[in-house]
Short mmCIF file of C-alpha atoms in Angstrom, two decimals:
data_model
loop_
_atom_site.label_atom_id
_atom_site.label_comp_id
_atom_site.label_asym_id
_atom_site.label_seq_id
_atom_site.Cartn_x
_atom_site.Cartn_y
_atom_site.Cartn_z
CA UNK A 1 91.18 86.62 116.86
CA UNK A 2 89.38 82.32 117.48
CA UNK A 3 88.59 80.97 118.21
CA UNK A 4 86.54 78.54 116.55
CA UNK A 5 86.44 78.53 112.98
CA UNK A 6 85.02 81.81 114.05
CA UNK A 7 87.76 84.29 113.96
CA UNK A 8 88.96 87.61 112.92
CA UNK A 9 88.90 87.78 109.19
CA UNK A 10 89.11 90.48 106.66
CA UNK A 11 88.38 90.58 103.01
CA UNK A 12 91.23 89.24 100.97
CA UNK A 13 92.58 91.88 98.72
CA UNK A 14 94.04 91.20 95.34
CA UNK A 15 97.34 92.39 96.68
CA UNK A 16 97.20 89.94 99.54
CA UNK A 17 96.39 87.07 97.21
CA UNK A 18 99.32 87.95 95.03
CA UNK A 19 101.55 88.14 98.04
CA UNK A 20 100.38 84.73 99.17
CA UNK A 21 101.24 83.15 95.86
CA UNK A 22 104.66 84.75 96.01
CA UNK A 23 105.07 83.48 99.54
CA UNK A 24 104.16 79.95 98.52
CA UNK A 25 106.97 80.01 95.97
CA UNK A 26 109.59 82.20 97.49
CA UNK A 27 109.25 82.23 101.28
CA UNK A 28 110.53 85.13 103.29
CA UNK A 29 111.52 88.54 102.05
CA UNK A 30 115.17 87.74 101.44
CA UNK A 31 117.77 90.16 100.13
CA UNK A 32 117.16 92.64 97.32
CA UNK A 33 120.75 92.30 96.06
CA UNK A 34 121.64 95.87 96.98
CA UNK A 35 122.10 95.17 100.66
CA UNK A 36 118.48 95.89 101.50
CA UNK A 37 116.97 93.38 103.92
CA UNK A 38 113.42 92.52 102.91
CA UNK A 39 111.20 91.14 105.66
CA UNK A 40 107.70 89.76 105.29
CA UNK A 41 104.98 89.48 107.92
CA UNK A 42 102.22 86.91 107.46
CA UNK A 43 98.96 87.97 109.17
CA UNK A 44 95.23 87.21 108.87
CA UNK A 45 93.49 90.46 109.79
CA UNK A 46 94.21 94.09 110.58
CA UNK A 47 96.86 93.92 113.28
CA UNK A 48 97.36 97.69 113.14
CA UNK A 49 100.90 97.34 111.81
CA UNK A 50 100.67 99.53 108.71
CA UNK A 51 101.69 102.86 110.20
CA UNK A 52 104.14 101.21 112.58
CA UNK A 53 105.90 99.54 109.67
CA UNK A 54 106.33 102.89 107.94
CA UNK A 55 107.90 104.28 111.09
CA UNK A 56 110.19 101.28 111.53
CA UNK A 57 111.39 101.46 107.95
CA UNK A 58 112.13 105.18 108.37
CA UNK A 59 114.23 104.53 111.46
CA UNK A 60 115.91 101.44 110.01
CA UNK A 61 117.29 102.32 106.57
CA UNK A 62 118.03 99.22 104.58
CA UNK A 63 115.01 97.27 105.83
CA UNK A 64 111.87 96.87 103.74
CA UNK A 65 108.79 95.22 105.21
CA UNK A 66 105.84 93.63 103.43
CA UNK A 67 102.57 92.49 105.02
CA UNK A 68 100.81 89.44 103.60
CA UNK A 69 97.17 88.98 104.59
CA UNK A 70 94.90 86.00 104.02
CA UNK A 71 91.92 84.56 105.89
CA UNK A 72 92.70 83.12 109.29
CA UNK A 73 92.09 79.43 108.60
CA UNK A 74 93.94 79.61 105.29
CA UNK A 75 96.82 81.38 106.98
CA UNK A 76 97.34 78.65 109.57
CA UNK A 77 96.86 75.82 107.10
CA UNK A 78 99.44 77.36 104.77
CA UNK A 79 101.83 77.93 107.62
CA UNK A 80 101.70 74.28 108.65
CA UNK A 81 102.43 73.26 105.06
CA UNK A 82 105.26 75.77 104.70
CA UNK A 83 106.90 74.66 107.91
CA UNK A 84 106.70 71.01 106.89
CA UNK A 85 108.14 71.81 103.45
CA UNK A 86 110.89 74.04 104.78
CA UNK A 87 110.02 76.97 102.50
CA UNK A 88 107.38 79.56 101.79
CA UNK A 89 106.76 80.98 105.28
CA UNK A 90 106.97 84.70 105.94
CA UNK A 91 109.86 85.96 108.06
CA UNK A 92 107.43 86.77 110.86
CA UNK A 93 104.15 84.90 111.20
CA UNK A 94 101.11 85.65 113.32
CA UNK A 95 99.65 82.68 115.17
CA UNK A 96 96.20 82.94 116.66
CA UNK A 97 95.67 81.94 120.27
CA UNK A 98 93.51 78.96 119.31
CA UNK A 99 96.32 77.57 117.13
CA UNK A 100 99.35 78.26 119.30
CA UNK A 101 99.19 74.86 121.02
CA UNK A 102 99.29 73.15 117.62
CA UNK A 103 102.43 75.02 116.57
CA UNK A 104 104.16 74.43 119.88
CA UNK A 105 104.41 70.84 118.63
CA UNK A 106 106.56 72.14 115.77
CA UNK A 107 108.87 74.32 117.83
CA UNK A 108 111.91 72.92 116.00
CA UNK A 109 110.70 74.86 112.96
CA UNK A 110 110.80 78.17 114.83
CA UNK A 111 113.47 80.43 116.22
CA UNK A 112 113.70 80.37 120.02
CA UNK A 113 113.15 84.05 120.71
CA UNK A 114 114.85 83.55 124.08
CA UNK A 115 118.08 83.50 122.04
CA UNK A 116 117.23 87.04 120.94
CA UNK A 117 116.61 88.58 124.35
CA UNK A 118 112.91 87.76 124.73
CA UNK A 119 113.26 86.38 128.27
CA UNK A 120 114.30 89.82 129.45
CA UNK A 121 110.92 91.11 128.28
CA UNK A 122 108.85 88.42 130.04
CA UNK A 123 107.35 90.71 132.69
CA UNK A 124 105.84 92.97 130.05
CA UNK A 125 103.03 90.49 129.38
CA UNK A 126 100.18 89.18 131.48
CA UNK A 127 101.57 85.94 132.87
CA UNK A 128 99.01 83.71 131.15
CA UNK A 129 99.66 85.37 127.79
CA UNK A 130 103.40 84.93 128.12
CA UNK A 131 102.99 81.28 129.09
CA UNK A 132 100.80 80.56 126.07
CA UNK A 133 103.65 81.61 123.80
CA UNK A 134 106.32 79.48 125.46
CA UNK A 135 107.17 75.82 125.94
CA UNK A 136 109.82 73.70 127.70
CA UNK A 137 108.95 75.25 131.06
CA UNK A 138 109.34 78.71 129.63
CA UNK A 139 112.81 78.13 128.19
CA UNK A 140 111.63 78.16 124.58
CA UNK A 141 109.87 81.35 123.52
CA UNK A 142 107.87 80.53 120.42
CA UNK A 143 105.81 83.70 120.10
CA UNK A 144 105.44 87.19 121.52
CA UNK A 145 101.89 88.23 122.36
CA UNK A 146 100.17 90.91 120.31
CA UNK A 147 96.62 91.54 121.52
CA UNK A 148 94.09 89.68 123.61
CA UNK A 149 90.34 89.34 123.36
CA UNK A 150 88.76 90.13 126.69
CA UNK A 151 85.01 89.76 126.36
CA UNK A 152 82.08 92.15 126.30
CA UNK A 153 78.57 92.04 124.83
CA UNK A 154 77.61 94.40 122.01
CA UNK A 155 73.95 95.31 121.56
CA UNK A 156 71.77 97.56 119.43
CA UNK A 157 70.17 100.30 121.50
CA UNK A 158 67.33 100.94 119.06
CA UNK A 159 66.28 97.28 118.95
CA UNK A 160 66.39 97.03 122.73
CA UNK A 161 64.21 100.13 122.98
CA UNK A 162 61.71 98.63 120.53
CA UNK A 163 61.53 95.54 122.73
CA UNK A 164 60.92 97.62 125.86
CA UNK A 165 64.31 96.70 127.35
CA UNK A 166 66.75 99.10 129.07
CA UNK A 167 69.18 100.76 126.67
CA UNK A 168 71.86 102.26 128.94
CA UNK A 169 74.91 100.00 129.10
CA UNK A 170 75.08 99.72 132.90
CA UNK A 171 71.41 98.70 133.07
CA UNK A 172 71.82 96.31 130.16
CA UNK A 173 74.79 94.65 131.87
CA UNK A 174 72.63 94.09 134.95
CA UNK A 175 70.09 92.19 132.85
CA UNK A 176 72.48 89.29 132.32
CA UNK A 177 74.85 88.48 135.19
CA UNK A 178 74.74 84.90 133.90
CA UNK A 179 74.19 83.26 130.54
CA UNK A 180 70.94 81.79 131.85
CA UNK A 181 69.71 85.36 132.42
CA UNK A 182 70.90 86.27 128.92
CA UNK A 183 68.59 83.56 127.57
CA UNK A 184 65.71 85.02 129.60
CA UNK A 185 66.34 88.41 127.99
CA UNK A 186 66.28 86.66 124.62
CA UNK A 187 62.81 85.32 125.39
CA UNK A 188 61.57 88.80 126.35
CA UNK A 189 63.09 90.33 123.24
CA UNK A 190 61.61 87.69 120.93
CA UNK A 191 58.15 88.08 122.44
CA UNK A 192 58.19 91.84 121.78
CA UNK A 193 60.04 91.92 118.45
CA UNK A 194 59.49 88.59 116.69
CA UNK A 195 60.71 89.95 113.35
CA UNK A 196 64.25 90.43 114.71
CA UNK A 197 66.80 87.90 115.91
CA UNK A 198 68.24 88.32 119.37
CA UNK A 199 71.76 87.15 118.52
CA UNK A 200 73.78 86.59 115.37
CA UNK A 201 74.92 82.99 115.87
CA UNK A 202 74.67 80.23 118.45
CA UNK A 203 78.35 79.44 118.01
CA UNK A 204 79.34 82.94 119.11
CA UNK A 205 77.47 82.41 122.38
CA UNK A 206 78.94 78.92 122.76
CA UNK A 207 82.46 80.21 122.14
CA UNK A 208 82.09 82.99 124.70
CA UNK A 209 80.85 80.61 127.40
CA UNK A 210 83.67 78.15 126.70
CA UNK A 211 86.18 80.99 126.91
CA UNK A 212 85.10 81.55 130.50
CA UNK A 213 86.09 78.05 131.59
CA UNK A 214 89.50 76.82 132.67
CA UNK A 215 89.31 73.72 130.47
CA UNK A 216 87.36 73.01 127.31
CA UNK A 217 87.81 70.05 125.02
CA UNK A 218 91.16 68.91 126.44
CA UNK A 219 92.57 68.43 129.94
CA UNK A 220 95.15 70.84 131.22
CA UNK A 221 97.00 68.02 133.00
CA UNK A 222 97.70 65.71 130.06
CA UNK A 223 96.03 67.21 126.95
CA UNK A 224 93.58 64.31 126.93
CA UNK A 225 90.15 64.61 125.30
CA UNK A 226 87.54 65.46 127.95
CA UNK A 227 84.73 67.10 125.98
CA UNK A 228 82.59 64.00 126.55
CA UNK A 229 83.01 64.23 130.33
CA UNK A 230 83.46 67.97 130.92
CA UNK A 231 79.96 69.06 131.93
CA UNK A 232 80.90 72.72 131.33
CA UNK A 233 81.31 72.03 127.64
CA UNK A 234 77.96 70.28 127.41
CA UNK A 235 76.27 73.04 129.41
CA UNK A 236 77.72 75.71 127.11
CA UNK A 237 76.55 73.76 124.06
CA UNK A 238 73.08 73.21 125.49
CA UNK A 239 72.59 76.88 126.34
CA UNK A 240 73.72 78.01 122.90
CA UNK A 241 71.71 75.31 121.14
CA UNK A 242 68.55 76.37 122.93
CA UNK A 243 68.79 79.77 121.24
CA UNK A 244 68.98 77.97 117.91
CA UNK A 245 66.08 75.67 118.71
CA UNK A 246 63.93 78.70 119.52
CA UNK A 247 64.99 80.41 116.27
CA UNK A 248 66.41 83.33 118.23
CA UNK A 249 69.64 83.34 116.25
CA UNK A 250 70.36 84.59 112.77
CA UNK A 251 72.11 81.28 112.00
CA UNK A 252 74.91 83.34 110.50
CA UNK A 253 78.45 82.27 109.84
CA UNK A 254 80.29 84.73 112.07
CA UNK A 255 82.16 87.49 110.26
CA UNK A 256 80.99 86.24 106.87
CA UNK A 257 79.46 88.34 104.11
CA UNK A 258 76.01 87.25 105.30
CA UNK A 259 76.93 88.44 108.78
CA UNK A 260 77.90 91.83 107.34
CA UNK A 261 74.61 92.06 105.45
CA UNK A 262 72.67 91.23 108.62
CA UNK A 263 74.56 93.96 110.46
CA UNK A 264 73.71 96.44 107.73
CA UNK A 265 70.03 95.43 107.87
CA UNK A 266 69.90 95.54 111.69
CA UNK A 267 68.67 91.96 111.69
CA UNK A 268 70.01 90.99 115.11
CA UNK A 269 70.33 92.76 118.44
CA UNK A 270 73.34 91.28 120.24
CA UNK A 271 76.68 89.67 119.60
CA UNK A 272 79.54 88.69 121.85
CA UNK A 273 82.34 91.12 121.15
CA UNK A 274 85.96 90.78 122.13
CA UNK A 275 87.83 94.05 121.74
CA UNK A 276 89.01 93.19 118.23
CA UNK A 277 85.41 92.64 117.04
CA UNK A 278 84.39 96.30 117.36
CA UNK A 279 86.12 97.20 114.12
CA UNK A 280 84.36 94.35 112.32
CA UNK A 281 80.94 95.41 113.61
CA UNK A 282 81.55 99.01 112.58
CA UNK A 283 82.72 97.96 109.13
CA UNK A 284 79.73 95.70 108.61
CA UNK A 285 77.01 97.95 110.02
CA UNK A 286 78.29 101.08 108.32
CA UNK A 287 78.13 104.77 109.17
CA UNK A 288 74.34 104.80 109.31
CA UNK A 289 74.48 102.65 112.47
CA UNK A 290 76.82 105.01 114.33
CA UNK A 291 75.57 105.46 117.90
CA UNK A 292 73.07 102.60 117.59
CA UNK A 293 75.46 99.93 118.84
CA UNK A 294 76.77 99.99 122.41
CA UNK A 295 78.97 97.80 124.62
CA UNK A 296 77.98 96.20 127.92
CA UNK A 297 79.61 93.73 130.27
CA UNK A 298 79.43 90.12 129.13
CA UNK A 299 77.35 87.56 131.04
CA UNK A 300 79.37 85.30 133.29
CA UNK A 301 82.33 87.61 133.90
CA UNK A 302 85.65 87.83 132.10
CA UNK A 303 86.98 85.57 129.39
CA UNK A 304 89.35 85.63 126.48
CA UNK A 305 88.44 85.13 122.85
CA UNK A 306 91.40 85.36 120.58
CA UNK A 307 94.52 87.40 120.52
CA UNK A 308 97.67 86.39 118.70
CA UNK A 309 101.42 85.95 118.77
CA UNK A 310 104.30 86.82 116.46
CA UNK A 311 106.76 84.00 115.77
CA UNK A 312 109.83 83.71 113.56
CA UNK A 313 110.22 80.57 111.40
CA UNK A 314 113.78 79.22 111.22
CA UNK A 315 113.66 79.00 107.43
CA UNK A 316 113.90 82.79 107.00
CA UNK A 317 117.10 84.39 105.72
CA UNK A 318 117.11 87.20 108.28
CA UNK A 319 115.94 85.74 111.57
CA UNK A 320 117.91 88.23 113.68
CA UNK A 321 116.28 91.22 112.00
CA UNK A 322 112.89 89.48 112.11
CA UNK A 323 113.20 88.82 115.85
CA UNK A 324 114.06 92.45 116.50
CA UNK A 325 111.08 93.62 114.48
CA UNK A 326 108.74 91.19 116.32
CA UNK A 327 109.94 92.54 119.67
CA UNK A 328 109.41 96.13 118.55
CA UNK A 329 105.91 95.52 117.16
CA UNK A 330 104.80 93.90 120.42
CA UNK A 331 106.36 96.46 122.79
CA UNK A 332 103.96 98.31 125.15
CA UNK A 333 104.18 101.63 123.32
CA UNK A 334 103.26 100.00 120.03
CA UNK A 335 100.41 98.02 121.66
CA UNK A 336 98.92 101.23 123.03
CA UNK A 337 99.06 102.87 119.63
CA UNK A 338 97.46 99.84 117.98
CA UNK A 339 94.60 99.92 120.51
CA UNK A 340 93.88 103.57 119.83
CA UNK A 341 93.93 102.96 116.08
CA UNK A 342 92.17 99.58 115.76
CA UNK A 343 90.72 98.69 119.16
CA UNK A 344 92.90 95.58 119.51
CA UNK A 345 93.40 95.30 123.28
CA UNK A 346 97.03 95.16 124.53
CA UNK A 347 98.10 91.93 126.22
CA UNK A 348 100.46 93.78 128.54
CA UNK A 349 99.13 95.22 131.84
CA UNK A 350 101.32 98.32 131.59
CA UNK A 351 99.63 99.06 128.29
CA UNK A 352 95.98 98.19 129.01
CA UNK A 353 96.15 99.89 132.43
CA UNK A 354 97.71 103.03 130.98
CA UNK A 355 95.47 106.11 131.39
CA UNK A 356 95.67 106.70 127.65
CA UNK A 357 94.05 103.32 127.13
CA UNK A 358 91.58 103.29 130.02
CA UNK A 359 90.31 106.74 129.04
CA UNK A 360 89.62 105.66 125.47
CA UNK A 361 86.03 105.85 124.31
CA UNK A 362 84.53 104.69 121.04
CA UNK A 363 82.28 107.29 119.45
CA UNK A 364 80.72 104.80 117.04
CA UNK A 365 79.54 102.65 119.95
CA UNK A 366 77.67 105.51 121.62
CA UNK A 367 80.96 106.77 123.11
CA UNK A 368 81.31 103.58 125.15
CA UNK A 369 84.32 103.67 127.51
CA UNK A 370 85.91 100.72 125.75
CA UNK A 371 89.29 101.12 127.43
CA UNK A 372 87.66 100.75 130.80
CA UNK A 373 85.21 98.00 129.79
CA UNK A 374 87.78 95.74 128.13
CA UNK A 375 90.48 96.59 130.65
CA UNK A 376 88.20 95.55 133.52
CA UNK A 377 87.31 92.38 131.66
CA UNK A 378 91.01 91.65 131.20
CA UNK A 379 91.61 91.96 134.94
CA UNK A 380 89.11 89.21 135.71
CA UNK A 381 90.18 87.04 132.79
CA UNK A 382 90.90 83.35 133.38
CA UNK A 383 92.33 81.87 130.17
CA UNK A 384 91.05 78.57 128.87
CA UNK A 385 93.51 75.75 128.25
CA UNK A 386 93.92 75.13 124.51
CA UNK A 387 94.67 71.55 123.52
CA UNK A 388 96.92 70.65 120.64
CA UNK A 389 93.87 69.52 118.66
CA UNK A 390 91.52 72.34 119.62
CA UNK A 391 91.54 73.66 116.07
CA UNK A 392 90.65 70.18 114.79
CA UNK A 393 87.62 69.50 116.98
CA UNK A 394 86.20 73.02 117.31
CA UNK A 395 84.59 73.05 113.83
CA UNK A 396 82.72 69.84 114.69
CA UNK A 397 80.87 71.54 117.54
CA UNK A 398 80.27 74.69 115.49
CA UNK A 399 78.83 72.61 112.66
CA UNK A 400 76.61 70.85 115.17
CA UNK A 401 75.18 74.16 116.33
CA UNK A 402 74.55 75.14 112.72
CA UNK A 403 72.53 71.95 112.26
CA UNK A 404 70.41 72.94 115.25
CA UNK A 405 69.88 76.47 113.94
CA UNK A 406 68.74 75.18 110.56
CA UNK A 407 66.40 72.63 112.11
CA UNK A 408 68.27 69.57 110.93
CA UNK A 409 68.86 68.20 114.42
CA UNK A 410 67.79 68.77 117.99
CA UNK A 411 70.38 70.09 120.39
CA UNK A 412 70.78 66.67 121.98
CA UNK A 413 71.24 64.93 118.63
CA UNK A 414 73.77 67.50 117.47
CA UNK A 415 75.72 67.24 120.71
CA UNK A 416 75.97 63.45 120.49
CA UNK A 417 77.21 63.58 116.89
CA UNK A 418 79.74 66.31 117.65
CA UNK A 419 81.18 64.47 120.64
CA UNK A 420 81.55 61.25 118.66
CA UNK A 421 83.23 63.04 115.75
CA UNK A 422 85.56 64.98 118.02
CA UNK A 423 86.48 61.91 120.05
CA UNK A 424 87.41 60.02 116.89
CA UNK A 425 89.40 62.97 115.50
CA UNK A 426 91.31 63.51 118.72
CA UNK A 427 92.35 59.85 118.78
CA UNK A 428 94.12 60.03 115.41
#
């Protein structure tokens, strides 16, 4: 999942809340006293583990596994606190791609999965995904990759038809080879259908453009703050802000309840959609929108938004069993099954290039060939460097775009404030 404060989130269930409180007090699963090993997995959205866990428990008598789910930002904040306090963390924890650099700084709190055979599995993953989960020149394996978020653009066919735009996905993709062309389509759409918004949120556009650059807020060479000098960041912000200034966005907090309501009401026509977002769109728009959404290639080529890792905190009582479970959950066969069940794209070429995956279509999205679309996007993907303080400064730019969307500032004013805030925060 983000990616910004934007990220994969799911509703917090009462069960998950209870589990979180237990986790805060008691940490990992521990031992039931009868020889049963109890393992806990801390996640922040639907990772597609439920059925896999049932299968693992059946084939491993004596192991019980519990999933604990909270919102993404809460999950990572709690994890940082639990690591610092030496207690409370789940036996296996998911870490989102945008936060992995932060937790690499606390590697002493995690098990080096290289000590549990992870290095032998290195070639399973796309090289960039593997590298994101390691440190010390690859000698320390902090996390094993789950999914990745290669980019596409989701659009409503009925709203495009009302605006006199093409509706077939290949023709729609040709409308916007670049983000500048995407903005031109927005102008056409708005002129024909002024009662609808072209896109859900400026920050979703901004995030997608940033995810197509090699560097964002911080330099790959030394992790130094470069947002004030990296013209690609300013260009991405300016393009996204212009949509807000023209009131072509719904000014929605991505993946919020308001976003779900807007989906249900067909209030906006497009949204950037990594593979994992399809399930969220379907859940928000509901059955009545089946066949009305479709998936086209994203402007600007490939990019990655989100995806996660599984790591094992040292404080757990059963790190050996936890490491084995993490390896099993991230193996190619399991990644393929997760994709078919949830749409979360595998981060391993052998999995996302498998005919079972590439032949997958999504009936809800007008039978879009999602395996092919997201697989092709993955092939051209160039991951963005994530700085150790990415998760700190990202909300400042998202908040700036919200100020533009609500008319509180111009794009230029919002940019200047965001840069100053981020520069100060990165210096602390």
